[in-house]
mmCIF file of C-alpha atoms in Angstrom:
data_model
loop_
_atom_site.group_PDB
_atom_site.id
_atom_site.type_symbol
_atom_site.label_atom_id
_atom_site.label_comp_id
_atom_site.label_asym_id
_atom_site.label_seq_id
_atom_site.Cartn_x
_atom_site.Cartn_y
_atom_site.Cartn_z
ATOM 1 C CA MET A 1 113.804 131.389 65.908
ATOM 2 C CA THR A 2 115.771 128.912 63.935
ATOM 3 C CA THR A 3 114.412 126.554 61.300
ATOM 4 C CA GLU A 4 113.797 123.862 64.052
ATOM 5 C CA ARG A 5 110.315 124.998 65.446
ATOM 6 C CA ASP A 6 110.562 126.160 69.119
ATOM 7 C CA HIS A 7 108.479 123.104 70.375
ATOM 8 C CA ALA A 8 110.940 120.667 68.683
ATOM 9 C CA VAL A 9 113.793 122.622 70.385
ATOM 10 C CA VAL A 10 112.415 122.330 73.721
ATOM 11 C CA GLU A 11 111.401 118.447 73.182
ATOM 12 C CA ARG A 12 114.923 117.688 71.956
ATOM 13 C CA VAL A 13 116.556 119.306 74.877
ATOM 14 C CA ARG A 14 114.069 117.790 77.478
ATOM 15 C CA ARG A 15 115.172 114.297 76.190
ATOM 16 C CA GLU A 16 118.868 115.281 76.310
ATOM 17 C CA ALA A 17 118.675 116.577 79.737
ATOM 18 C CA GLY A 18 116.871 113.143 80.867
ATOM 19 C CA LEU A 19 113.717 114.909 82.048
ATOM 20 C CA SER A 20 110.353 113.055 81.801
ATOM 21 C CA VAL A 21 107.330 115.161 80.559
ATOM 22 C CA SER A 22 105.957 115.020 84.032
ATOM 23 C CA ASP A 23 109.259 116.249 85.639
ATOM 24 C CA LEU A 24 109.487 118.871 83.289
ATOM 25 C CA TRP A 25 105.852 120.053 83.920
ATOM 26 C CA LEU A 26 106.376 119.965 87.854
ATOM 27 C CA ARG A 27 109.302 122.303 87.321
ATOM 28 C CA TYR A 28 107.248 124.583 85.191
ATOM 29 C CA PHE A 29 104.428 124.527 87.407
ATOM 30 C CA ALA A 30 106.831 125.434 90.469
ATOM 31 C CA LEU A 31 108.069 128.274 88.413
ATOM 32 C CA GLY A 32 104.556 129.619 88.149
ATOM 33 C CA GLY A 33 103.493 128.312 84.986
ATOM 34 C CA ALA A 34 99.817 128.124 84.301
ATOM 35 C CA GLU A 35 99.199 125.293 81.622
ATOM 36 C CA THR A 36 98.216 121.894 82.716
ATOM 37 C CA ALA A 37 100.482 119.010 82.219
ATOM 38 C CA GLY A 38 98.232 117.718 79.367
ATOM 39 C CA ARG A 39 98.701 121.136 77.267
ATOM 40 C CA ILE A 40 102.428 121.122 77.815
ATOM 41 C CA GLU A 41 102.527 117.524 76.425
ATOM 42 C CA SER A 42 100.402 118.659 73.451
ATOM 43 C CA TYR A 43 102.666 121.598 73.012
ATOM 44 C CA LEU A 44 105.776 119.277 73.110
ATOM 45 C CA ASP A 45 104.142 117.236 70.315
ATOM 46 C CA GLY A 46 103.565 120.220 68.264
ATOM 47 C CA HIS A 47 99.744 120.198 68.500
ATOM 48 C CA VAL A 48 99.220 123.436 70.192
ATOM 49 C CA GLU A 49 101.002 126.612 70.670
ATOM 50 C CA LEU A 50 102.169 128.411 73.982
ATOM 51 C CA ASP A 51 102.004 132.125 74.342
ATOM 52 C CA GLY A 52 105.093 134.026 74.881
ATOM 53 C CA PRO A 53 105.252 134.298 78.841
ATOM 54 C CA GLN A 54 104.257 130.595 79.159
ATOM 55 C CA TYR A 55 106.725 129.517 76.974
ATOM 56 C CA ASP A 56 109.432 131.484 78.673
ATOM 57 C CA VAL A 57 108.571 129.810 81.997
ATOM 58 C CA LEU A 58 108.847 126.443 80.228
ATOM 59 C CA ALA A 59 112.076 127.411 78.682
ATOM 60 C CA HIS A 60 113.518 128.509 82.004
ATOM 61 C CA ALA A 61 112.526 125.429 83.608
ATOM 62 C CA LEU A 62 114.334 123.371 81.075
ATOM 63 C CA ASN A 63 117.396 125.888 81.485
ATOM 64 C CA GLU A 64 117.401 125.259 85.035
ATOM 65 C CA ARG A 65 117.823 121.683 84.688
ATOM 66 C CA LEU A 66 120.538 122.028 82.217
ATOM 67 C CA ALA A 67 122.588 124.014 84.725
ATOM 68 C CA GLU A 68 122.160 121.573 87.263
ATOM 69 C CA ILE A 69 123.794 118.816 85.076
ATOM 70 C CA GLY A 70 126.490 121.388 84.053
ATOM 71 C CA ARG A 71 125.360 122.310 80.543
ATOM 72 C CA ALA A 72 125.004 125.780 79.143
ATOM 73 C CA HIS A 73 121.508 127.176 78.656
ATOM 74 C CA ALA A 74 120.342 125.759 75.406
ATOM 75 C CA VAL A 75 116.731 127.043 75.208
ATOM 76 C CA PRO A 76 116.247 130.442 73.734
ATOM 77 C CA TYR A 77 113.617 132.780 75.359
ATOM 78 C CA ARG A 78 110.925 134.591 73.166
ATOM 79 C CA THR A 79 111.352 137.709 75.550
ATOM 80 C CA GLU A 80 115.147 138.475 75.085
ATOM 81 C CA MET B 1 113.905 63.516 94.394
ATOM 82 C CA ALA B 2 112.094 60.209 95.445
ATOM 83 C CA HIS B 3 109.648 59.993 98.101
ATOM 84 C CA GLU B 4 107.690 56.904 99.571
ATOM 85 C CA GLY B 5 104.110 56.822 98.582
ATOM 86 C CA ALA B 6 102.953 57.247 102.271
ATOM 87 C CA GLY B 7 105.115 60.323 102.731
ATOM 88 C CA LYS B 8 104.017 62.128 99.551
ATOM 89 C CA GLU B 9 100.657 62.860 100.591
ATOM 90 C CA THR B 10 102.159 64.368 103.790
ATOM 91 C CA VAL B 11 104.453 66.518 101.855
ATOM 92 C CA SER B 12 101.685 67.871 99.548
ATOM 93 C CA GLU B 13 99.526 68.488 102.506
ATOM 94 C CA ARG B 14 102.216 70.433 104.039
ATOM 95 C CA THR B 15 103.013 72.241 100.856
ATOM 96 C CA GLY B 16 99.188 73.322 100.541
ATOM 97 C CA ASP B 17 99.408 74.570 104.073
ATOM 98 C CA LEU B 18 102.447 76.261 103.593
ATOM 99 C CA LEU B 19 101.156 77.982 100.576
ATOM 100 C CA GLY B 20 97.917 78.775 102.046
ATOM 101 C CA LYS B 21 99.837 80.598 104.863
ATOM 102 C CA SER B 22 101.872 82.490 102.398
ATOM 103 C CA LEU B 23 99.092 83.665 100.362
ATOM 104 C CA ALA B 24 97.291 84.724 103.322
ATOM 105 C CA ARG B 25 100.334 86.836 104.389
ATOM 106 C CA LEU B 26 100.614 88.415 101.077
ATOM 107 C CA ALA B 27 96.986 89.119 100.873
ATOM 108 C CA GLY B 28 96.863 90.693 104.447
ATOM 109 C CA ILE B 29 99.580 93.556 103.369
ATOM 110 C CA LEU B 30 97.474 96.730 103.819
ATOM 111 C CA PHE B 31 97.971 99.514 100.994
ATOM 112 C CA GLY B 32 100.654 101.734 102.287
ATOM 113 C CA GLU B 33 101.611 99.386 105.072
ATOM 114 C CA GLU B 34 104.785 97.844 103.573
ATOM 115 C CA SER B 35 107.530 99.733 101.574
ATOM 116 C CA VAL B 36 108.826 98.205 98.509
ATOM 117 C CA GLU B 37 111.842 97.059 100.074
ATOM 118 C CA GLY B 38 109.573 95.577 103.078
ATOM 119 C CA VAL B 39 107.656 93.430 100.245
ATOM 120 C CA LEU B 40 110.632 92.304 98.394
ATOM 121 C CA ASP B 41 112.210 90.943 101.577
ATOM 122 C CA LEU B 42 108.922 89.259 102.569
ATOM 123 C CA LEU B 43 108.570 87.748 99.022
ATOM 124 C CA VAL B 44 112.061 86.363 99.285
ATOM 125 C CA GLU B 45 111.459 84.952 102.812
ATOM 126 C CA LEU B 46 107.929 83.399 101.854
ATOM 127 C CA ALA B 47 109.185 82.022 98.414
ATOM 128 C CA ARG B 48 111.994 79.881 100.358
ATOM 129 C CA GLU B 49 109.476 78.739 102.865
ATOM 130 C CA THR B 50 106.857 77.772 100.403
ATOM 131 C CA ILE B 51 108.526 76.482 97.133
ATOM 132 C CA ARG B 52 110.118 73.157 97.607
ATOM 133 C CA GLY B 53 114.004 73.120 96.569
ATOM 134 C CA ALA B 54 114.206 77.043 96.813
ATOM 135 C CA ASP B 55 117.620 77.289 98.566
ATOM 136 C CA LEU B 56 118.367 80.682 97.631
ATOM 137 C CA ALA B 57 115.875 83.479 96.496
ATOM 138 C CA SER B 58 116.101 87.088 94.906
ATOM 139 C CA VAL B 59 114.004 89.498 93.151
ATOM 140 C CA THR B 60 115.470 91.279 90.180
ATOM 141 C CA LEU B 61 113.961 94.628 89.156
ATOM 142 C CA SER B 62 114.436 96.612 86.170
ATOM 143 C CA ARG B 63 114.973 100.266 87.036
ATOM 144 C CA GLN B 64 115.061 102.701 83.881
ATOM 145 C CA GLY B 65 116.198 99.638 81.876
ATOM 146 C CA THR B 66 118.986 98.599 84.358
ATOM 147 C CA LEU B 67 118.596 95.243 86.114
ATOM 148 C CA VAL B 68 119.359 95.369 89.796
ATOM 149 C CA THR B 69 118.705 92.834 92.662
ATOM 150 C CA ALA B 70 116.358 94.694 95.051
ATOM 151 C CA GLY B 71 115.812 91.636 97.393
ATOM 152 C CA TYR B 72 118.009 88.523 98.177
ATOM 153 C CA SER B 73 118.082 85.726 100.628
ATOM 154 C CA ASP B 74 121.917 85.955 101.129
ATOM 155 C CA GLU B 75 124.885 87.167 99.112
ATOM 156 C CA LEU B 76 125.306 84.057 96.957
ATOM 157 C CA ALA B 77 121.827 84.769 95.521
ATOM 158 C CA LEU B 78 123.073 88.249 94.681
ATOM 159 C CA ALA B 79 126.420 86.976 93.001
ATOM 160 C CA LEU B 80 124.331 84.465 90.821
ATOM 161 C CA ASP B 81 121.932 87.337 89.713
ATOM 162 C CA ARG B 82 125.182 89.607 88.983
ATOM 163 C CA ALA B 83 126.674 86.865 87.007
ATOM 164 C CA GLN B 84 123.629 86.929 84.714
ATOM 165 C CA TYR B 85 123.324 90.783 84.546
ATOM 166 C CA GLU B 86 127.150 90.899 83.497
ATOM 167 C CA ALA B 87 126.660 88.144 80.922
ATOM 168 C CA GLY B 88 123.335 89.862 79.722
ATOM 169 C CA ASP B 89 121.732 86.355 79.634
ATOM 170 C CA GLY B 90 120.424 83.792 82.149
ATOM 171 C CA PRO B 91 117.244 82.779 83.500
ATOM 172 C CA CYS B 92 116.493 85.861 85.457
ATOM 173 C CA VAL B 93 117.212 88.289 82.595
ATOM 174 C CA GLN B 94 115.173 86.101 80.185
ATOM 175 C CA ALA B 95 112.330 85.970 82.603
ATOM 176 C CA LEU B 96 112.375 89.657 83.077
ATOM 177 C CA LEU B 97 112.746 90.737 79.305
ATOM 178 C CA GLU B 98 110.672 88.169 77.755
ATOM 179 C CA GLY B 99 108.025 87.563 80.475
ATOM 180 C CA VAL B 100 108.290 83.805 80.659
ATOM 181 C CA VAL B 101 108.964 81.533 83.471
ATOM 182 C CA VAL B 102 112.327 79.895 82.771
ATOM 183 C CA HIS B 103 113.418 76.549 84.587
ATOM 184 C CA ALA B 104 116.979 75.975 84.036
ATOM 185 C CA ASN B 105 117.864 72.406 85.141
ATOM 186 C CA ASP B 106 120.507 70.058 84.134
ATOM 187 C CA ASN B 107 123.396 71.854 85.826
ATOM 188 C CA LEU B 108 122.444 75.115 83.758
ATOM 189 C CA ALA B 109 123.975 73.458 80.553
ATOM 190 C CA SER B 110 122.247 76.164 78.492
ATOM 191 C CA TRP B 111 123.711 79.022 80.584
ATOM 192 C CA PRO B 112 127.650 78.574 80.391
ATOM 193 C CA ALA B 113 128.261 82.051 82.019
ATOM 194 C CA LEU B 114 126.114 81.164 85.038
ATOM 195 C CA ALA B 115 127.136 77.635 85.318
ATOM 196 C CA GLY B 116 130.580 78.331 86.082
ATOM 197 C CA GLN B 117 129.689 80.554 89.101
ATOM 198 C CA ALA B 118 126.688 78.195 89.969
ATOM 199 C CA LYS B 119 129.075 75.172 90.121
ATOM 200 C CA LYS B 120 131.222 76.676 92.778
ATOM 201 C CA VAL B 121 128.571 77.148 95.109
ATOM 202 C CA GLY B 122 126.418 73.992 94.404
ATOM 203 C CA ILE B 123 123.745 75.442 92.659
ATOM 204 C CA ARG B 124 122.242 73.092 89.907
ATOM 205 C CA SER B 125 118.948 74.497 88.938
ATOM 206 C CA VAL B 126 117.318 77.810 88.705
ATOM 207 C CA LEU B 127 113.630 78.746 88.501
ATOM 208 C CA SER B 128 113.108 82.470 87.428
ATOM 209 C CA THR B 129 109.415 83.736 87.221
ATOM 210 C CA PRO B 130 108.301 87.244 85.634
ATOM 211 C CA LEU B 131 106.137 89.457 88.126
ATOM 212 C CA PRO B 132 103.901 91.604 85.877
ATOM 213 C CA VAL B 133 102.559 94.904 87.135
ATOM 214 C CA ARG B 134 99.736 96.259 85.113
ATOM 215 C CA GLY B 135 100.796 94.231 82.008
ATOM 216 C CA THR B 136 104.423 95.102 82.270
ATOM 217 C CA VAL B 137 106.842 92.771 83.751
ATOM 218 C CA VAL B 138 108.916 94.855 86.233
ATOM 219 C CA ALA B 139 110.599 92.191 88.274
ATOM 220 C CA SER B 140 111.536 88.396 88.266
ATOM 221 C CA LEU B 141 111.552 86.148 91.436
ATOM 222 C CA ASN B 142 114.577 84.025 91.048
ATOM 223 C CA LEU B 143 114.865 80.731 93.030
ATOM 224 C CA TYR B 144 118.306 78.675 93.095
ATOM 225 C CA SER B 145 118.492 75.023 94.004
ATOM 226 C CA HIS B 146 121.078 72.623 95.184
ATOM 227 C CA SER B 147 118.728 69.876 93.407
ATOM 228 C CA PRO B 148 119.064 69.011 89.820
ATOM 229 C CA ALA B 149 115.633 70.227 89.025
ATOM 230 C CA PHE B 150 112.407 71.780 90.468
ATOM 231 C CA GLU B 151 109.734 69.052 90.729
ATOM 232 C CA ASP B 152 106.713 69.540 88.812
ATOM 233 C CA ALA B 153 104.676 70.181 92.169
ATOM 234 C CA ALA B 154 107.162 72.904 93.225
ATOM 235 C CA ARG B 155 106.756 74.530 90.036
ATOM 236 C CA GLN B 156 103.075 74.712 90.221
ATOM 237 C CA VAL B 157 103.207 76.104 93.618
ATOM 238 C CA ASN B 158 105.575 78.735 92.229
ATOM 239 C CA THR B 159 103.162 79.849 89.499
ATOM 240 C CA LEU B 160 100.346 80.060 92.394
ATOM 241 C CA PHE B 161 102.628 82.122 94.520
ATOM 242 C CA ALA B 162 103.773 84.477 91.649
ATOM 243 C CA ALA B 163 100.449 86.061 91.242
ATOM 244 C CA PRO B 164 99.591 87.492 94.398
ATOM 245 C CA ALA B 165 103.505 88.324 94.759
ATOM 246 C CA ALA B 166 103.198 90.532 91.736
ATOM 247 C CA ILE B 167 100.131 92.214 93.132
ATOM 248 C CA ALA B 168 101.674 92.837 96.482
ATOM 249 C CA LEU B 169 104.796 94.257 94.627
ATOM 250 C CA ALA B 170 102.490 96.300 92.467
ATOM 251 C CA ASN B 171 100.693 97.809 95.517
ATOM 252 C CA ALA B 172 103.865 98.736 97.261
ATOM 253 C CA MET B 173 105.335 100.317 94.096
ATOM 254 C CA ALA B 174 102.016 102.344 93.268
ATOM 255 C CA TYR B 175 101.959 103.637 96.813
ATOM 256 C CA ALA B 176 105.533 104.684 96.740
ATOM 257 C CA ALA B 177 105.092 106.295 93.325
ATOM 258 C CA ALA B 178 101.910 108.252 94.732
ATOM 259 C CA SER B 179 104.035 109.365 97.941
ATOM 260 C CA GLU B 180 106.761 110.538 95.719
ATOM 261 C CA LEU B 181 104.264 112.585 93.489
ATOM 262 C CA ALA B 182 102.530 113.962 96.487
ATOM 263 C CA GLU B 183 105.828 115.121 98.132
ATOM 264 C CA ASN B 184 107.013 116.598 94.791
ATOM 265 C CA LEU B 185 103.746 118.310 94.451
ATOM 266 C CA ARG B 186 104.138 119.783 97.936
ATOM 267 C CA GLU B 187 107.589 121.096 97.190
ATOM 268 C CA ALA B 188 106.520 122.717 93.843
ATOM 269 C CA ILE B 189 103.475 124.562 95.425
ATOM 270 C CA ALA B 190 106.007 125.852 98.120
ATOM 271 C CA THR B 191 108.336 127.066 95.572
ATOM 272 C CA ARG B 192 105.562 128.664 93.198
ATOM 273 C CA GLU B 193 104.173 130.324 96.310
ATOM 274 C CA ILE B 194 107.547 132.048 97.144
ATOM 275 C CA ILE B 195 107.724 133.105 93.195
ATOM 276 C CA GLY B 196 104.210 134.277 93.331
ATOM 277 C CA GLU B 197 104.914 136.625 96.374
ATOM 278 C CA ALA B 198 108.013 137.978 94.747
ATOM 279 C CA LYS B 199 106.077 138.669 91.329
ATOM 280 C CA GLY B 200 103.664 140.460 93.707
ATOM 281 C CA ILE B 201 106.368 142.604 95.161
ATOM 282 C CA LEU B 202 107.775 143.661 91.858
ATOM 283 C CA MET B 203 104.400 144.388 90.153
ATOM 284 C CA ALA B 204 103.718 146.817 93.185
ATOM 285 C CA ARG B 205 107.233 148.318 93.028
ATOM 286 C CA GLN B 206 107.870 148.440 89.187
ATOM 287 C CA ASN B 207 104.201 148.941 88.398
ATOM 288 C CA CYS B 208 104.292 146.059 85.874
ATOM 289 C CA THR B 209 102.402 142.887 84.978
ATOM 290 C CA SER B 210 102.951 139.452 86.455
ATOM 291 C CA ASP B 211 104.741 138.429 83.197
ATOM 292 C CA GLU B 212 107.014 141.255 83.265
ATOM 293 C CA ALA B 213 107.634 140.579 86.884
ATOM 294 C CA PHE B 214 108.662 136.982 85.876
ATOM 295 C CA ASP B 215 110.966 138.258 83.132
ATOM 296 C CA ILE B 216 112.704 140.521 85.824
ATOM 297 C CA LEU B 217 113.318 137.418 88.009
ATOM 298 C CA ARG B 218 114.347 135.172 84.979
ATOM 299 C CA ARG B 219 116.982 137.707 83.891
ATOM 300 C CA ALA B 220 118.260 137.940 87.378
ATOM 301 C CA SER B 221 118.457 134.228 87.730
ATOM 302 C CA GLN B 222 120.370 133.870 84.269
ATOM 303 C CA ARG B 223 122.758 136.689 84.904
ATOM 304 C CA THR B 224 123.586 135.306 88.510
ATOM 305 C CA ASN B 225 123.426 131.837 87.410
ATOM 306 C CA ARG B 226 121.293 131.006 90.347
ATOM 307 C CA LYS B 227 117.802 129.600 90.635
ATOM 308 C CA LEU B 228 114.954 131.826 89.920
ATOM 309 C CA ARG B 229 113.487 130.306 93.394
ATOM 310 C CA GLU B 230 116.407 131.463 95.275
ATOM 311 C CA ILE B 231 116.358 134.938 93.693
ATOM 312 C CA ALA B 232 112.704 135.261 94.510
ATOM 313 C CA LEU B 233 113.244 133.987 98.011
ATOM 314 C CA ASP B 234 115.936 136.627 98.782
ATOM 315 C CA LEU B 235 113.442 139.372 97.556
ATOM 316 C CA VAL B 236 110.557 138.129 99.680
ATOM 317 C CA ARG B 237 112.916 137.928 102.859
ATOM 318 C CA SER B 238 114.520 141.303 102.270
ATOM 319 C CA THR B 239 110.979 143.107 101.827
ATOM 320 C CA GLU B 240 109.975 141.414 104.839
ATOM 321 C CA ARG B 241 112.928 142.770 106.714
ATOM 322 C CA GLY B 242 112.123 145.995 105.135
ATOM 323 C CA HIS B 243 108.732 145.887 106.736
ATOM 324 C CA ARG B 244 110.058 145.048 109.996
ATOM 325 C CA GLY B 245 111.874 148.271 110.039
ATOM 326 C CA ALA B 246 115.127 147.735 108.213
ATOM 327 C CA THR B 247 116.462 149.163 104.981
ATOM 328 C CA ALA B 248 117.268 146.248 103.029
ATOM 329 C CA VAL B 249 114.874 147.033 100.239
ATOM 330 C CA SER B 250 117.078 149.809 98.533
ATOM 331 C CA ALA B 251 120.282 147.618 98.929
ATOM 332 C CA HIS B 252 118.209 144.654 97.201
ATOM 333 C CA ARG B 253 117.385 146.918 94.290
ATOM 334 C CA GLY B 254 121.007 147.045 93.420
ATOM 335 C CA ASP B 255 121.159 143.211 93.820
ATOM 336 C CA LEU B 256 118.469 142.680 91.147
ATOM 337 C CA GLU B 257 119.415 145.601 88.794
ATOM 338 C CA LEU B 258 115.839 146.431 88.564
ATOM 339 C CA ARG B 259 114.624 148.508 85.717
#
């Protein structure tokens, strides 16, 4: 990981991608994500941690959004 | 405008009657019965019928910070609204951004950008009223008049009209938002089900965990630059075909490059 904490990377990219927290959660949920919208919001704020698999689902939800708007995948996965 | 003493009572009775009818129509909209567009059209129509001097009417909405005219009585009202958006100033802009009723009379002397456009079409005064939805102003009701000013009585009627108008609009917007959320959730659940099935297939075939199955799908999605949902759907369909007697499964193994 870089010096920027992973939740901060996800949160920054979410804003850049023009996704609301609830839109991001809906995409994460569609991909099989198991955490509630409230937990995801707390994670984005840096208050709680996500385990590796849940983090990877969230990262992929965001990366798919980036692909839609013609940008390269920007969020690294924990399981590379 | 001057009226005879005798005529005035008739006018005010008639105004009260019109206002009563308009409020009854607004109050009679059932939740979910009218779309946002339907309510906006009705507001514009009722405002012109009810508020004396309202020759043209429109409603401005703020959509993600951008001002748009979402309902209007005719093209002239639309053009007058747009002149204000372009200038970034005007009664409708101020009503929406500051949440105050703006009565621009006196040939719009305080609004030079709008005055030029208004003069060409004989508009001499404007009354813009904020329509708050749960404490946030999301719209303004804009009335344009050929008269030099809106009378006090008309402004009072306007205030009485605006409160139920805002509620009718809020209800329609809340219903639209709830419908959209329900539809989005239905789609998300359908996708989640396909992905769940695909993970189950991989778990059985690869003797792996659910998380590992997701990783396989995710890597395939990245490698092929296709959505994970599409990869999952292909896998589910080819597996189904396989169970119907075809031999697509082994071909599909190659596509996914499974471990």
